[in-house]
Coordinates of C-alpha atoms in Angstrom, one line a residue:
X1 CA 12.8 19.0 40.4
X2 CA 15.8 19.4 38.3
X3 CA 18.9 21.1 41.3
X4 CA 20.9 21.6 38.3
X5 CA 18.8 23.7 35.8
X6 CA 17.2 25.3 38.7
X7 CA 20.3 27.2 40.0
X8 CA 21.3 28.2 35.9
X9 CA 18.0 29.9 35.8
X10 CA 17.9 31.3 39.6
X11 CA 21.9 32.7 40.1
X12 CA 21.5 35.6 38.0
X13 CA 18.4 37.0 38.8
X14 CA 19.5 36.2 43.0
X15 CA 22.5 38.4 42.6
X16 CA 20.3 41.1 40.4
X17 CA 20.2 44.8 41.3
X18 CA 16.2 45.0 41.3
X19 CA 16.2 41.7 43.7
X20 CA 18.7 43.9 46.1
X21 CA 16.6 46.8 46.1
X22 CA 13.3 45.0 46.5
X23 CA 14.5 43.3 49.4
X24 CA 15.8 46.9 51.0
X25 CA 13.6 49.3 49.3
X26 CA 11.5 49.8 53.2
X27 CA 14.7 50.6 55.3
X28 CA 12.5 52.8 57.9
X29 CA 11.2 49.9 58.6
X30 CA 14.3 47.9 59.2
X31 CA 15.8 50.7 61.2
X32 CA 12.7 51.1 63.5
X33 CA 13.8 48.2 64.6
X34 CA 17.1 49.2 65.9
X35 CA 16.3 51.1 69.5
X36 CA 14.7 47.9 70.4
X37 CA 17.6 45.5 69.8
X38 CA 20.4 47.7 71.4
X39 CA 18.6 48.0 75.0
X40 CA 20.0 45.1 77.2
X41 CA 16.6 45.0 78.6
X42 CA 14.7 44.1 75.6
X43 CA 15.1 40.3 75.5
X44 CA 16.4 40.4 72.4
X45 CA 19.0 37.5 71.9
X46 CA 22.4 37.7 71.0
X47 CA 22.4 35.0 68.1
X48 CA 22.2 34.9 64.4
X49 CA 19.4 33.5 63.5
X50 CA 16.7 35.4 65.8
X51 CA 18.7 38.4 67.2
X52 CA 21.0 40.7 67.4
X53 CA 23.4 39.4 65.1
X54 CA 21.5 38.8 62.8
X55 CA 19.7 41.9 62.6
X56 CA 23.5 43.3 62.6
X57 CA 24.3 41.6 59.3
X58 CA 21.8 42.7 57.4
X59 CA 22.4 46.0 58.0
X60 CA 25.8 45.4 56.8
X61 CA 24.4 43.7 54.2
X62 CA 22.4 46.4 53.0
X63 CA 25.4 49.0 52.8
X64 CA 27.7 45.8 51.0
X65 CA 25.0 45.8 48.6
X66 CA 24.8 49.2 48.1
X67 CA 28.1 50.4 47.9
X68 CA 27.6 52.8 50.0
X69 CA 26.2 54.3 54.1
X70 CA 23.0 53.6 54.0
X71 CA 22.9 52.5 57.4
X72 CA 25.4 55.0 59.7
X73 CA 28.4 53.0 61.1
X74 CA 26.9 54.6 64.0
X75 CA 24.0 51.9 64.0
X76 CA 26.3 49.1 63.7
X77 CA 29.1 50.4 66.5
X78 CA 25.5 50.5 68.8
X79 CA 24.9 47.2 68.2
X80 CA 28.4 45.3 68.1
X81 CA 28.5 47.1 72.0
X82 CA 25.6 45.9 72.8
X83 CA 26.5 41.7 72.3
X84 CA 30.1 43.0 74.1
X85 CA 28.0 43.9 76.6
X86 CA 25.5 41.3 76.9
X87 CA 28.3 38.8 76.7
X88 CA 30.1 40.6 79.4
X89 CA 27.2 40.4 81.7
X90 CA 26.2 36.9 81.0
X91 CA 29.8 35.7 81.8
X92 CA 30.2 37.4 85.2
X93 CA 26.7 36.1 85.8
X94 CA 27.5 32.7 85.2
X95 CA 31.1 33.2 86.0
X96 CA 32.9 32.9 83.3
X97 CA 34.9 35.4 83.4
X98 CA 38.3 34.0 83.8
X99 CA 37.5 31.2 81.2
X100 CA 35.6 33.3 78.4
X101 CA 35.0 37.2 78.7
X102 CA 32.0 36.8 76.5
X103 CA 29.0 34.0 77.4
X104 CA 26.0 34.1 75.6
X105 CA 23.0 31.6 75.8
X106 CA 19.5 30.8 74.1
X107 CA 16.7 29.3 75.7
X108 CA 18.8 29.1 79.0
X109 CA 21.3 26.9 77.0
X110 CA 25.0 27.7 76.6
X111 CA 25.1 26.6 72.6
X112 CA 28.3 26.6 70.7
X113 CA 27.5 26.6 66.9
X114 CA 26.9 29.0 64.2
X115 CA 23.0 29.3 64.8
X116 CA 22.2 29.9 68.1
X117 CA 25.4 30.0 69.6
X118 CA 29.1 31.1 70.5
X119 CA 30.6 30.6 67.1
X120 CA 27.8 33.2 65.1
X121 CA 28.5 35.5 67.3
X122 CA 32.5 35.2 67.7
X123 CA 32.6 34.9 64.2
X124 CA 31.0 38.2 63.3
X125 CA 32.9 40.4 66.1
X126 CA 35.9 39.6 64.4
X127 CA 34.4 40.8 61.3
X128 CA 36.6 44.2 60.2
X129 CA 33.8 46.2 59.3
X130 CA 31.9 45.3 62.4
X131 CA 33.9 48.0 64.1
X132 CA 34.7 46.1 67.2
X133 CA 37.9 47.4 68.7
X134 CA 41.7 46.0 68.5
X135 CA 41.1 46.2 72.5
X136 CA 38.3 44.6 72.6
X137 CA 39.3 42.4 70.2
X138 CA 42.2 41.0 72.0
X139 CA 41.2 41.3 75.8
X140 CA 37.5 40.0 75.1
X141 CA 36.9 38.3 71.8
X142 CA 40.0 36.5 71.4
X143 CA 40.4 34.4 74.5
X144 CA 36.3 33.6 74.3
X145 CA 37.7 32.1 71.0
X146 CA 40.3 30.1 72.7
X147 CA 37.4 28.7 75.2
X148 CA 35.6 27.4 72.5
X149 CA 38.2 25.8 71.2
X150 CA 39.6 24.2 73.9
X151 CA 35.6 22.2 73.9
X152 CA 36.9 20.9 70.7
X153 CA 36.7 16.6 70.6
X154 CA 39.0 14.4 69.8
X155 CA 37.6 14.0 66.4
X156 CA 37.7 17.7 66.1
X157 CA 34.1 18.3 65.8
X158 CA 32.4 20.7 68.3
X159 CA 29.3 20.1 70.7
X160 CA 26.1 21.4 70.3
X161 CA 26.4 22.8 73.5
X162 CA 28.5 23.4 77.1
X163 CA 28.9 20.3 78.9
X164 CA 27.5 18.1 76.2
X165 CA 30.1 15.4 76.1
X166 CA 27.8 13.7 73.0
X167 CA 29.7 13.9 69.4
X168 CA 27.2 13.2 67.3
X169 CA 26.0 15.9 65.0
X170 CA 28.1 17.6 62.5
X171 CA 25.8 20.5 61.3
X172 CA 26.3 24.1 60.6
X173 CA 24.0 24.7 63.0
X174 CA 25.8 22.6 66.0
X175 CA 29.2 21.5 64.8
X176 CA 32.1 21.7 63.0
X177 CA 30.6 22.7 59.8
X178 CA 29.9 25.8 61.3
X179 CA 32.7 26.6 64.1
X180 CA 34.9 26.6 60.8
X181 CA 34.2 30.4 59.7
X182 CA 34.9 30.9 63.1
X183 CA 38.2 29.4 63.6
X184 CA 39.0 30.8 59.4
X185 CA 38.0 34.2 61.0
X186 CA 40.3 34.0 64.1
X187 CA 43.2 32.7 61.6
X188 CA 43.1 35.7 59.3
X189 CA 42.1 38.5 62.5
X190 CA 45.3 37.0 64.4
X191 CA 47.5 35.0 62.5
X192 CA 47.8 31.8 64.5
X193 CA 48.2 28.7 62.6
X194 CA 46.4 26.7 65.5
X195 CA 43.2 28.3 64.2
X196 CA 43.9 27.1 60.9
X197 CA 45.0 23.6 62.1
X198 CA 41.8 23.2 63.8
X199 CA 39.8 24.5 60.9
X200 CA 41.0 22.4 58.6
X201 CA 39.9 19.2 60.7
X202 CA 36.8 20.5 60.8
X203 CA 37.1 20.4 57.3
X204 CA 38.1 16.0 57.8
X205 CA 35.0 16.1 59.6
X206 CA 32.7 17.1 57.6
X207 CA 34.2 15.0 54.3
X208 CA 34.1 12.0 56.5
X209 CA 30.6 12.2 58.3
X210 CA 29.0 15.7 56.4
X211 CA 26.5 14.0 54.2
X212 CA 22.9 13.8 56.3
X213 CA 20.3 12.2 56.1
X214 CA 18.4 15.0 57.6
X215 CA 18.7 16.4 53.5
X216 CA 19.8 19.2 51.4
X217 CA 19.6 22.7 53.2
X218 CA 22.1 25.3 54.6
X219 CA 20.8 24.7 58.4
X220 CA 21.4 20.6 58.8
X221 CA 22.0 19.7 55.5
X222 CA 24.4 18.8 53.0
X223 CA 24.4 21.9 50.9
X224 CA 25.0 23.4 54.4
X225 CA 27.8 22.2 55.1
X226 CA 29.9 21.8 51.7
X227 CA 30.1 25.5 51.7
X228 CA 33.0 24.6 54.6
X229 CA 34.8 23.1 51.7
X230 CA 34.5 26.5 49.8
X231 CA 35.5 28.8 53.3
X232 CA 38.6 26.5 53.1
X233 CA 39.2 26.3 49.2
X234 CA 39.3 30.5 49.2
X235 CA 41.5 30.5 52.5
X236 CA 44.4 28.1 51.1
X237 CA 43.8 28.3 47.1
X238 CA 44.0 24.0 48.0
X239 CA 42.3 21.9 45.1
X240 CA 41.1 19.6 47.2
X241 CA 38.5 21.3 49.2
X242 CA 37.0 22.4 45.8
X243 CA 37.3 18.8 44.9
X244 CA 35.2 17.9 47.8
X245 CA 32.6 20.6 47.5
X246 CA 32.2 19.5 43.9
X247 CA 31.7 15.6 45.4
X248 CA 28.8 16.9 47.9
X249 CA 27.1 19.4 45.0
X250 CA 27.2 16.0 42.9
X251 CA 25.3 14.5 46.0
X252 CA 22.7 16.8 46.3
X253 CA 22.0 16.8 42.6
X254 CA 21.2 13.5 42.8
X255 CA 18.0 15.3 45.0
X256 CA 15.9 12.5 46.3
X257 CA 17.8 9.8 46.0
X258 CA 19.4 9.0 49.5
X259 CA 16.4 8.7 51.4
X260 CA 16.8 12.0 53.0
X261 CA 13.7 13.1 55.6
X262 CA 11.7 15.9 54.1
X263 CA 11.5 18.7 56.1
X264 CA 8.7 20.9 57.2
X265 CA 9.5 23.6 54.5
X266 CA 11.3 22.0 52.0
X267 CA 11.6 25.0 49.1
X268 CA 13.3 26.9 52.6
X269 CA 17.0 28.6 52.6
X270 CA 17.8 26.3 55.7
X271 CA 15.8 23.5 55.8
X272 CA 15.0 22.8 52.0
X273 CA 16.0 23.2 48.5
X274 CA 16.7 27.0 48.5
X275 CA 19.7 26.9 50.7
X276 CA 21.0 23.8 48.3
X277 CA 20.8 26.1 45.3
X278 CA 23.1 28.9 46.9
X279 CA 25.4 27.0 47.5
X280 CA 25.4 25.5 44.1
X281 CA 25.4 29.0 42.8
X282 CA 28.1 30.0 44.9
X283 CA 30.5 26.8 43.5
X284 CA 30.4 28.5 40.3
X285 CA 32.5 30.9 40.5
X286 CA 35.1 29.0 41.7
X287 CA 34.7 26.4 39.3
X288 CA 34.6 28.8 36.3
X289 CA 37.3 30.5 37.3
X290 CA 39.5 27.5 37.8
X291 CA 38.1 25.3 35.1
X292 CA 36.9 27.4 32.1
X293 CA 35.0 25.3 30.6
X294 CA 32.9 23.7 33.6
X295 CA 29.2 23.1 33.5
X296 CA 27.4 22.3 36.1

């Protein structure tokens, strides 16, 4: 397989009306699904990747795409109170409370990346058209913030969960390459260049130890994590984190080379070659835009 030519002939037709609307063309269906993850006593996690996050950005994602309400701010205020209140809960039932407002867990584990954990869902509250209030926003989502940074190592990477004093993986899935959007988010909802300092040694991190051998994908993988260098290249306009997501696309288009594990579905957006073409499609317009002439 050929990374390069594959993402010239896939970009387009990714970003395509017709793709857009095949993918949302059943919204009933989608929105059936909504009483189910509001009610606290559903069991529906909080997370991205299996719940209620999740579900909350693709409603989102459907009206981005669209232009337009298709899905009633209504829905989405509904569901960005339910996590407040689900993390609410969870932290006076683990108590918390005076340490972060907002606890959430997944299998009974306190996680603190972007997948499964405290960073997704931090992340997304302080997303402006999430609709979270500037009261909420302050007295509840802010100082959780401030928790999770204080877990911080001294390397600056993150663990993959509470009380795991092990700095070992640097994923976007448990690590820094995911708490950066986080701490990128925090820095642009409020300002402070702490959140910015922090993000960018996430950004050290990841250059210095970012290229796994666990592959190419979004998930745990390479392509996964150079999109860090890109959150940080559109944040400070600084050359060198393109220069650096440019090094790790070279890497991965060298696919099969570094004696990389394959993984169980290896054409996958997060485990396999899928997610590795996003990102290479999504270094484009950065690239273009900077250097005119750039082929990739």
């Amino acid at each position: 397989m050929n990374p390069s030519a594959v993402v010239n002939s896939v970009s387009k037709p990714l970003r395509s009306s017709c793709c857009v609307h095949a993918v949302v063309s059943d919204l009933p269906s989608l929105l059936r699904l909504h009483q189910s993850v509001v009610k606290q006593d559903s069991h529906v996690p909080d997370e991205v990747l299996y719940g209620r996050m999740g579900y909350l950005y693709s409603l989102v994602f459907v009206n981005k795409q669209f232009g337009q309400e298709k899905i009633p701010m209504q829905y989405i205020q509904q569901i960005c109170d339910s996590v407040i209140v689900s993390g609410e809960s969870l932290s006076m039932k683990s108590r918390y409370q005076e340490k972060s407002p907002l606890m959430y867990e997944w299998f009974q584990e306190q996680y603190v990346g972007a997948a499964h954990g405290l960073a997704g869902i931090y992340y997304f509250l302080m997303q402006p058209g999430f609709v979270v209030s500037q009261d909420k926003l302050v007295g509840l989502v802010k100082p959780s913030v401030d928790f999770l940074c204080q877990l911080k190592f001294p390397s600056g990477n993150y663990p993959p969960c509470i009380g795991d004093t092990r700095d070992l993986l640097v994923h976007w899935c448990h690590g820094a390459p995911g708490v950066i959007y986080m701490l990128i988010q925090a820095y642009k909802m409020f300002g402070i260049d702490q959140y910015l300092s922090d993000a960018v040694q996430c950004g050290e991190v990841i250059w210095q130890r970012g290229l796994l051998k666990k592959g190419y994908g979004l998930c745990h993988g390479a392509g996964g994590n150079a999109y860090g260098f890109l959150a940080l290249y559109k944040l400070t306009q600084d050359a060198k984190y393109l220069y650096r997501a440019c090094k790790f696309a070279e890497w991965c288009l060298d696919y099969g080379k570094h004696g990389c594990r394959t993984p169980d579905t290896p054409s996958s957006l997060f485990e396999g070659m899928a997610g590795t073409i996003y990102f290479l499609a999504d270094l484009l317009q950065p690239m273009k835009s900077k250097f005119p002439a750039f082929e990739l």
